[in-house]
Every structure is written in structure tokens, then in C-alpha cells.
Short mmCIF file of N, CA and C in Angstrom, two decimals:
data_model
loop_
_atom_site.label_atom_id
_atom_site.label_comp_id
_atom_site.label_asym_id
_atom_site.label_seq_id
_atom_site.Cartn_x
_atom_site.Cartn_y
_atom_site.Cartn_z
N UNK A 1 0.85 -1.18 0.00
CA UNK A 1 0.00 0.00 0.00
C UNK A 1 0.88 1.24 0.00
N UNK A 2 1.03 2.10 -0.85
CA UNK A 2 1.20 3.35 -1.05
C UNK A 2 0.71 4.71 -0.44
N UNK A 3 1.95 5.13 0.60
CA UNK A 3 1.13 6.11 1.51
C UNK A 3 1.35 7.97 0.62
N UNK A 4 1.06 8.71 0.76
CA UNK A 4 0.76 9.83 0.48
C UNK A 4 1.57 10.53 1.58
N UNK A 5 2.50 11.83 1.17
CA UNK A 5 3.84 12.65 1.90
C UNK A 5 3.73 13.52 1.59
N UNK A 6 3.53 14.44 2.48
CA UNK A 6 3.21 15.93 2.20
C UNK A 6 4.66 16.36 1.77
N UNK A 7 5.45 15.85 1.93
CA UNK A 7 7.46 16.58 2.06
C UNK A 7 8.12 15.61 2.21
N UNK A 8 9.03 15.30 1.34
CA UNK A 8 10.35 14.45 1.82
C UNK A 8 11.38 15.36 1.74
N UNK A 9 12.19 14.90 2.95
CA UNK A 9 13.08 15.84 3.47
C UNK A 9 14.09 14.42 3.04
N UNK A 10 15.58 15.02 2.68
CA UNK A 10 16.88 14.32 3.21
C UNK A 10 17.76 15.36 3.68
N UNK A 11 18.97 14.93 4.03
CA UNK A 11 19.80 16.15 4.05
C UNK A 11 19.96 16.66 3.47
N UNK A 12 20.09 18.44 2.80
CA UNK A 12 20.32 18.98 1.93
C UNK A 12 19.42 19.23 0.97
N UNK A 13 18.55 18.41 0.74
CA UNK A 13 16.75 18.15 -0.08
C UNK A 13 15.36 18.08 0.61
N UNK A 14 14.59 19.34 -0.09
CA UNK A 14 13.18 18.87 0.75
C UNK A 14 12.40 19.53 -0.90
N UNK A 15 11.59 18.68 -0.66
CA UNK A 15 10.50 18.21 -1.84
C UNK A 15 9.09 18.69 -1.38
N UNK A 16 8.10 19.31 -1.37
CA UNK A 16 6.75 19.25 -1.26
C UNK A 16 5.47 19.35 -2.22
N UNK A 17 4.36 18.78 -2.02
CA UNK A 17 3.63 18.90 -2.88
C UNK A 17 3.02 19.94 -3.19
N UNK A 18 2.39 20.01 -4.08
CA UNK A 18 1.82 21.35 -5.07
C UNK A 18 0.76 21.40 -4.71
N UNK A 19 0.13 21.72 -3.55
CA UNK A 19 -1.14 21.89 -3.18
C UNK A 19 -2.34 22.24 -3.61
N UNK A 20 -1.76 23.50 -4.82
CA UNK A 20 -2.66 24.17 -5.98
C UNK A 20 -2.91 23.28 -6.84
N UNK A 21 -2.24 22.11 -7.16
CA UNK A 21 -2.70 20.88 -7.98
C UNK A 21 -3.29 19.98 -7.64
N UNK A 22 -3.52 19.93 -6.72
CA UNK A 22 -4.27 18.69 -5.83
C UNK A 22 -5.63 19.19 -6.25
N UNK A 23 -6.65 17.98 -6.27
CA UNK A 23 -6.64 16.72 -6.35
C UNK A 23 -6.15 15.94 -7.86
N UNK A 24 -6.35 16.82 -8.73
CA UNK A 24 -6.11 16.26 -10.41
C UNK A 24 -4.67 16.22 -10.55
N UNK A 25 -3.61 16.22 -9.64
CA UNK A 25 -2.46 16.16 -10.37
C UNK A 25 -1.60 16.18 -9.12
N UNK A 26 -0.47 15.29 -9.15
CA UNK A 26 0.47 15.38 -8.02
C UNK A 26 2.11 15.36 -8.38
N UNK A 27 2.02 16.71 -8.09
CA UNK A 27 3.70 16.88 -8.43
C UNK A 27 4.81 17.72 -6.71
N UNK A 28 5.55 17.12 -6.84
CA UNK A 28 6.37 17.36 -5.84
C UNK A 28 7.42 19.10 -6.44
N UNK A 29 7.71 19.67 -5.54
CA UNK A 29 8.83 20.99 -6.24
C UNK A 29 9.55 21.19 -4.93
N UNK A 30 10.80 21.31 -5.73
CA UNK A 30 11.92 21.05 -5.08
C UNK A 30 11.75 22.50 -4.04
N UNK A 31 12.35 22.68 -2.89
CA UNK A 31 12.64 23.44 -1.83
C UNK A 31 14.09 23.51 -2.01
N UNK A 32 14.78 24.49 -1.95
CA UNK A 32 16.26 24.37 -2.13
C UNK A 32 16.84 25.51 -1.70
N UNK A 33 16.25 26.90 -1.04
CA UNK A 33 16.65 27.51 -0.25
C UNK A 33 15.47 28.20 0.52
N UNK A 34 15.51 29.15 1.68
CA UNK A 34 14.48 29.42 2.58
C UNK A 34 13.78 30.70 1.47
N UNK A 35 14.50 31.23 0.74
CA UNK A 35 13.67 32.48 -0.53
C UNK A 35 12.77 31.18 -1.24
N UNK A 36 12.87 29.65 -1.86
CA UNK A 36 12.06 28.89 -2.06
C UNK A 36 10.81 28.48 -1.02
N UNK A 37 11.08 28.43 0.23
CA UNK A 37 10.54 27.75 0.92
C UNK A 37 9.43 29.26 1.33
N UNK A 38 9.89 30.52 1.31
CA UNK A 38 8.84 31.60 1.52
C UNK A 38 8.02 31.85 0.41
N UNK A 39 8.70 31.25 -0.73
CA UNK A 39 7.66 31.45 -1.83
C UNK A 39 6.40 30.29 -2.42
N UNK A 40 6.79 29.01 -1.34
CA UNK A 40 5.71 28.22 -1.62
C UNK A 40 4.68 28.64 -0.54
N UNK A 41 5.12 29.03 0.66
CA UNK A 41 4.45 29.19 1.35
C UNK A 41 3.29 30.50 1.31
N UNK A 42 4.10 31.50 0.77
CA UNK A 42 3.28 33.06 0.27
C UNK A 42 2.50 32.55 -1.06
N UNK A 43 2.07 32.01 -1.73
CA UNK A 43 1.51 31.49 -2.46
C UNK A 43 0.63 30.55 -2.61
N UNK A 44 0.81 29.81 -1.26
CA UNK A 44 -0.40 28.80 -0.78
C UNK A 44 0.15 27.26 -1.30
N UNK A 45 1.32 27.21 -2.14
CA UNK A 45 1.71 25.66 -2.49
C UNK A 45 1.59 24.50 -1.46
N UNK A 46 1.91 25.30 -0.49
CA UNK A 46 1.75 24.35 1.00
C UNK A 46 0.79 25.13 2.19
N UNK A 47 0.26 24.46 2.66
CA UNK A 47 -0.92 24.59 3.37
C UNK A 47 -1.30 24.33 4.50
N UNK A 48 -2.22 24.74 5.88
CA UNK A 48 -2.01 24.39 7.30
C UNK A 48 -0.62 24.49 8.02
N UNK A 49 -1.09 25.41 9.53
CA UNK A 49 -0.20 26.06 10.00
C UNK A 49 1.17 24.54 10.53
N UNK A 50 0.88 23.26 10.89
CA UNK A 50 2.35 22.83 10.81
C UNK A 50 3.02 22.32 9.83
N UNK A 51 2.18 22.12 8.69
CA UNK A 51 2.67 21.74 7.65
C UNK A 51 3.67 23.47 7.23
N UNK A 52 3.10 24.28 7.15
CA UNK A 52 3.84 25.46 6.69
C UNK A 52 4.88 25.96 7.45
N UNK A 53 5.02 25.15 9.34
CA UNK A 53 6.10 25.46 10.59
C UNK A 53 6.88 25.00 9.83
N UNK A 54 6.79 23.44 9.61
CA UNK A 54 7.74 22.62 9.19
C UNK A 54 8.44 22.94 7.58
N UNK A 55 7.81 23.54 7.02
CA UNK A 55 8.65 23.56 5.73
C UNK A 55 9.61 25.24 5.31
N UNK A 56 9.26 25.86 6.80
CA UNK A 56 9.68 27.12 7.08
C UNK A 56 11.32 26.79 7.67
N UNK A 57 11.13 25.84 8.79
CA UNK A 57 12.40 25.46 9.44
C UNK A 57 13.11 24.29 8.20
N UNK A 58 12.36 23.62 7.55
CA UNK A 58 13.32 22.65 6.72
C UNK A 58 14.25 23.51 5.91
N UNK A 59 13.38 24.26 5.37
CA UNK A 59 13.92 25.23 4.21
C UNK A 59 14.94 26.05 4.64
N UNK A 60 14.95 26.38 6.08
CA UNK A 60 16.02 26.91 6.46
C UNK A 60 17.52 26.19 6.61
N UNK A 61 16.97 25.12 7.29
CA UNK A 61 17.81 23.64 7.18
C UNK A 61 18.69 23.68 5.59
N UNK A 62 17.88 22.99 5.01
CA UNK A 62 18.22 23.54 3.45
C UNK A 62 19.10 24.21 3.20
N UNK A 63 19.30 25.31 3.31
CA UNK A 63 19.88 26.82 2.95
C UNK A 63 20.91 26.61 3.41
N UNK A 64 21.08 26.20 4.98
CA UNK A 64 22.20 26.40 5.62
C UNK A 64 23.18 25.43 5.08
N UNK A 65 22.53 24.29 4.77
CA UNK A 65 23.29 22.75 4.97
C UNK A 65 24.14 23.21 3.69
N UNK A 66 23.24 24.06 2.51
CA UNK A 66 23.41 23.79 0.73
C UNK A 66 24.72 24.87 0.85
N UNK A 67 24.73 26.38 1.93
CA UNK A 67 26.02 27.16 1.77
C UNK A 67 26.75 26.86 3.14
N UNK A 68 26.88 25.83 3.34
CA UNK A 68 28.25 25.81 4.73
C UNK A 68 29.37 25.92 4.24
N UNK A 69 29.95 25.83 3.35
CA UNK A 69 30.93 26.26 2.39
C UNK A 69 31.76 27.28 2.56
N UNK A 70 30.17 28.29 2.49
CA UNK A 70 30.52 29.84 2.21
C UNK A 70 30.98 30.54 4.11
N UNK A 71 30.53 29.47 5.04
CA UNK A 71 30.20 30.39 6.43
C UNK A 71 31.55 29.45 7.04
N UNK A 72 32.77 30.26 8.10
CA UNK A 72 33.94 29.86 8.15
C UNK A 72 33.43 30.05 10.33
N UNK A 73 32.18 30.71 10.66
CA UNK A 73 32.29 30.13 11.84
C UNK A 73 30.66 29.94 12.18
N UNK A 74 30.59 29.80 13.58
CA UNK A 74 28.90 30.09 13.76
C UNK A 74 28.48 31.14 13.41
N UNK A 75 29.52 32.26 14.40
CA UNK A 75 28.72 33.29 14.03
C UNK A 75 28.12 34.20 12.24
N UNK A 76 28.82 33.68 11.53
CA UNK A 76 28.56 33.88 9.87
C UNK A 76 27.09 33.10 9.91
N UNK A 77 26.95 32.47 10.34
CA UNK A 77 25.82 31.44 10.10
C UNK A 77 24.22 32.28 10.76
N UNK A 78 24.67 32.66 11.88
CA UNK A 78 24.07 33.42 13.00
C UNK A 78 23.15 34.94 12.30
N UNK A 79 24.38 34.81 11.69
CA UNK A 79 24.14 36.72 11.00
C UNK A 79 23.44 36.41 9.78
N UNK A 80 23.89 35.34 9.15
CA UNK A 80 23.14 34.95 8.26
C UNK A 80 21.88 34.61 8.64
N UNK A 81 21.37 33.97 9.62
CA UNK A 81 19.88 33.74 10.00
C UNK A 81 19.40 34.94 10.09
#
């Protein structure tokens, strides 16, 4: 049986569904920084207040994990939040 996922998260990747397509169509869109993750959310792609907690903090997750690269202590990271 095939369950239904609002978000798959891995490290570095979070996926959610297209809410505006539901029910006729199910497509996942990639999350890949927190400017992605405010724009599904300001738009209604994702929907209900923990579904929208959670893809607020993933997306941040996201962001951070995708430029650790660029940030050489916490505090870069910090200022960056």
C-alpha cells in the first residue's frame, strides 16, 4: 500500500507537494533555499499552520546545509539567519 507525503526531506533536499494541484495532479517541487521555501508558502503551495512550521524550518535547514561552504564560523551562520 502506497502512503501519500506531504514533504520528503533528506539532508540537503526537501520536496513538497503542489497543493494548488491537488486533487487532479500530483507533483512534488523542489525546496532548495528558505527564498524557495517563503515562496511556496506566500503562495499557498503548502498549506495548514504545521505543515507550513515545518517547511519554514526545513527550508532553512536547506539553505544552511546547501552554503556551509561559504560560512567559516557560527557566528557567519548566525548573522546569516
Amino acid at each position: 500500500m502506497s502512503s501519500l507525503q506531504s514533504l520528503k526531506y533528506e539532508t540537503g533536499s526537501l520536496q513538497i507537494i503542489d497543493q494548488l494541484k491537488l486533487p487532479n495532479e500530483l507533483e512534488y517541487i523542489p525546496v532548495n533555499s528558505s527564498e524557495d521555501a517563503w515562496s511556496v508558502i506566500r503562495t499557498m503551495q503548502v498549506r495548514g499552520a504545521p505543515l507550513i512550521a515545518i517547511v519554514a524550518v526545513l527550508g532553512l535547514a536547506v539553505d544552511i546545509y546547501n552554503k556551509k561552504d561559504e560560512f567559516t564560523s557560527i557566528g557567519q551562520v548566525q548573522s546569516y539567519l
